[in-house]
């Protein structure tokens, strides 16, 4: 079975052309993709609304997670297989390379525990480290 098909099946998602197409873009790239990266690749076949909707479904279901990039822009990356529709289970560090511009998940590197002052409650933690990646170092 193709990887795309297996993921859709695992997450109980109906197979549609747009879902398969977007998933295969994520599977092809080892780094996080922005909306415009995706759009660039499949703009001819799918309209903006379809791409947005597909991404939203993927995030809701735990297929991909949001990656906060520098400048506040948003990217998306595939989740490891622990994620589900009820919870995203990774608090890993993201790394942005200033040379190639790629942002990737460092799945093995956990965000350190952060003590918050009284009255503050964390809902989401993002940690982006910027520098030079393995390839560019
Ligand atoms: Zn996730
Ligand atoms: Zn790099
Ligand atoms: Zn990640």
PDB file of C-alpha atoms in Angstrom, residues 11-91:
ATOM      1  CA  UNK A  11      -6.383   8.357  10.666  1.00  0.00           C
ATOM      2  CA  UNK A  12      -9.772   7.323   9.414  1.00  0.00           C
ATOM      3  CA  UNK A  13      -9.750   9.849   6.634  1.00  0.00           C
ATOM      4  CA  UNK A  14     -11.546   9.345   3.391  1.00  0.00           C
ATOM      5  CA  UNK A  15      -9.174   9.190   0.487  1.00  0.00           C
ATOM      6  CA  UNK A  16      -9.474  12.230  -1.748  1.00  0.00           C
ATOM      7  CA  UNK A  17      -7.155  13.428  -4.460  1.00  0.00           C
ATOM      8  CA  UNK A  18      -6.239  16.607  -2.640  1.00  0.00           C
ATOM      9  CA  UNK A  19      -5.427  14.768   0.590  1.00  0.00           C
ATOM     10  CA  UNK A  20      -3.268  12.264  -1.238  1.00  0.00           C
ATOM     11  CA  UNK A  21      -1.492  14.988  -3.203  1.00  0.00           C
ATOM     12  CA  UNK A  22      -0.734  17.112  -0.146  1.00  0.00           C
ATOM     13  CA  UNK A  23       0.384  14.132   1.917  1.00  0.00           C
ATOM     14  CA  UNK A  24       2.787  13.033  -0.757  1.00  0.00           C
ATOM     15  CA  UNK A  25       4.369  16.496  -0.737  1.00  0.00           C
ATOM     16  CA  UNK A  26       4.959  16.159   2.999  1.00  0.00           C
ATOM     17  CA  UNK A  27       6.341  12.654   2.585  1.00  0.00           C
ATOM     18  CA  UNK A  28       8.733  13.808  -0.095  1.00  0.00           C
ATOM     19  CA  UNK A  29      10.279  16.612   1.967  1.00  0.00           C
ATOM     20  CA  UNK A  30      12.133  16.054   5.218  1.00  0.00           C
ATOM     21  CA  UNK A  31      11.370  19.588   6.399  1.00  0.00           C
ATOM     22  CA  UNK A  32       8.364  21.718   7.258  1.00  0.00           C
ATOM     23  CA  UNK A  33       6.306  23.221   4.449  1.00  0.00           C
ATOM     24  CA  UNK A  34       4.553  26.549   4.356  1.00  0.00           C
ATOM     25  CA  UNK A  35       1.221  27.103   2.782  1.00  0.00           C
ATOM     26  CA  UNK A  36       2.857  28.730  -0.213  1.00  0.00           C
ATOM     27  CA  UNK A  37       5.299  25.835  -0.594  1.00  0.00           C
ATOM     28  CA  UNK A  38       2.306  23.573  -0.955  1.00  0.00           C
ATOM     29  CA  UNK A  39       0.433  25.959  -3.160  1.00  0.00           C
ATOM     30  CA  UNK A  40       3.395  26.302  -5.472  1.00  0.00           C
ATOM     31  CA  UNK A  41       3.407  22.575  -6.058  1.00  0.00           C
ATOM     32  CA  UNK A  42      -0.252  21.917  -6.566  1.00  0.00           C
ATOM     33  CA  UNK A  43      -1.843  25.251  -7.382  1.00  0.00           C
ATOM     34  CA  UNK A  44      -2.723  24.043 -10.831  1.00  0.00           C
ATOM     35  CA  UNK A  45      -4.759  21.155  -9.566  1.00  0.00           C
ATOM     36  CA  UNK A  46      -6.384  22.462  -6.392  1.00  0.00           C
ATOM     37  CA  UNK A  47      -7.790  25.790  -5.373  1.00  0.00           C
ATOM     38  CA  UNK A  48      -6.798  27.737  -2.285  1.00  0.00           C
ATOM     39  CA  UNK A  49      -9.858  26.733  -0.279  1.00  0.00           C
ATOM     40  CA  UNK A  50      -9.250  23.047  -0.865  1.00  0.00           C
ATOM     41  CA  UNK A  51      -5.625  23.314   0.243  1.00  0.00           C
ATOM     42  CA  UNK A  52      -6.590  25.242   3.399  1.00  0.00           C
ATOM     43  CA  UNK A  53      -9.343  22.829   4.229  1.00  0.00           C
ATOM     44  CA  UNK A  54      -7.139  19.794   3.722  1.00  0.00           C
ATOM     45  CA  UNK A  55      -4.432  21.265   5.953  1.00  0.00           C
ATOM     46  CA  UNK A  56      -6.956  22.061   8.651  1.00  0.00           C
ATOM     47  CA  UNK A  57      -8.289  18.524   8.573  1.00  0.00           C
ATOM     48  CA  UNK A  58      -4.745  17.161   8.839  1.00  0.00           C
ATOM     49  CA  UNK A  59      -3.969  19.386  11.831  1.00  0.00           C
ATOM     50  CA  UNK A  60      -7.268  18.519  13.549  1.00  0.00           C
ATOM     51  CA  UNK A  61      -6.702  14.806  13.052  1.00  0.00           C
ATOM     52  CA  UNK A  62      -3.065  14.752  14.161  1.00  0.00           C
ATOM     53  CA  UNK A  63      -1.537  14.040  10.779  1.00  0.00           C
ATOM     54  CA  UNK A  64       0.496  17.238  10.651  1.00  0.00           C
ATOM     55  CA  UNK A  65       1.358  19.856  13.251  1.00  0.00           C
ATOM     56  CA  UNK A  66       1.950  23.567  13.051  1.00  0.00           C
ATOM     57  CA  UNK A  67       5.473  24.863  13.110  1.00  0.00           C
ATOM     58  CA  UNK A  68       5.941  28.482  14.065  1.00  0.00           C
ATOM     59  CA  UNK A  69       8.625  29.827  11.801  1.00  0.00           C
ATOM     60  CA  UNK A  70      10.653  32.978  12.202  1.00  0.00           C
ATOM     61  CA  UNK A  71       8.796  36.194  11.537  1.00  0.00           C
ATOM     62  CA  UNK A  72       5.672  34.556  12.897  1.00  0.00           C
ATOM     63  CA  UNK A  73       4.916  32.693   9.712  1.00  0.00           C
ATOM     64  CA  UNK A  74       3.408  29.269   9.878  1.00  0.00           C
ATOM     65  CA  UNK A  75       4.642  26.007   8.463  1.00  0.00           C
ATOM     66  CA  UNK A  76       3.412  22.456   8.739  1.00  0.00           C
ATOM     67  CA  UNK A  77       5.234  19.189   9.321  1.00  0.00           C
ATOM     68  CA  UNK A  78       4.185  15.563   9.506  1.00  0.00           C
ATOM     69  CA  UNK A  79       3.581  14.250  13.005  1.00  0.00           C
ATOM     70  CA  UNK A  80       5.182  11.136  14.282  1.00  0.00           C
ATOM     71  CA  UNK A  81       2.770   8.266  14.809  1.00  0.00           C
ATOM     72  CA  UNK A  82       1.878   9.136  18.397  1.00  0.00           C
ATOM     73  CA  UNK A  83      -0.482  11.908  17.419  1.00  0.00           C
ATOM     74  CA  UNK A  84      -4.226  11.560  17.122  1.00  0.00           C
ATOM     75  CA  UNK A  85      -7.310  13.677  16.765  1.00  0.00           C
ATOM     76  CA  UNK A  86      -7.489  14.087  20.524  1.00  0.00           C
ATOM     77  CA  UNK A  87      -3.952  15.227  21.117  1.00  0.00           C
ATOM     78  CA  UNK A  88      -0.696  16.171  19.524  1.00  0.00           C
ATOM     79  CA  UNK A  89       1.981  14.488  21.615  1.00  0.00           C
ATOM     80  CA  UNK A  90       5.182  16.176  20.768  1.00  0.00           C
ATOM     81  CA  UNK A  91       6.956  18.975  22.362  1.00  0.00           C
TER      82      UNK A  91
END
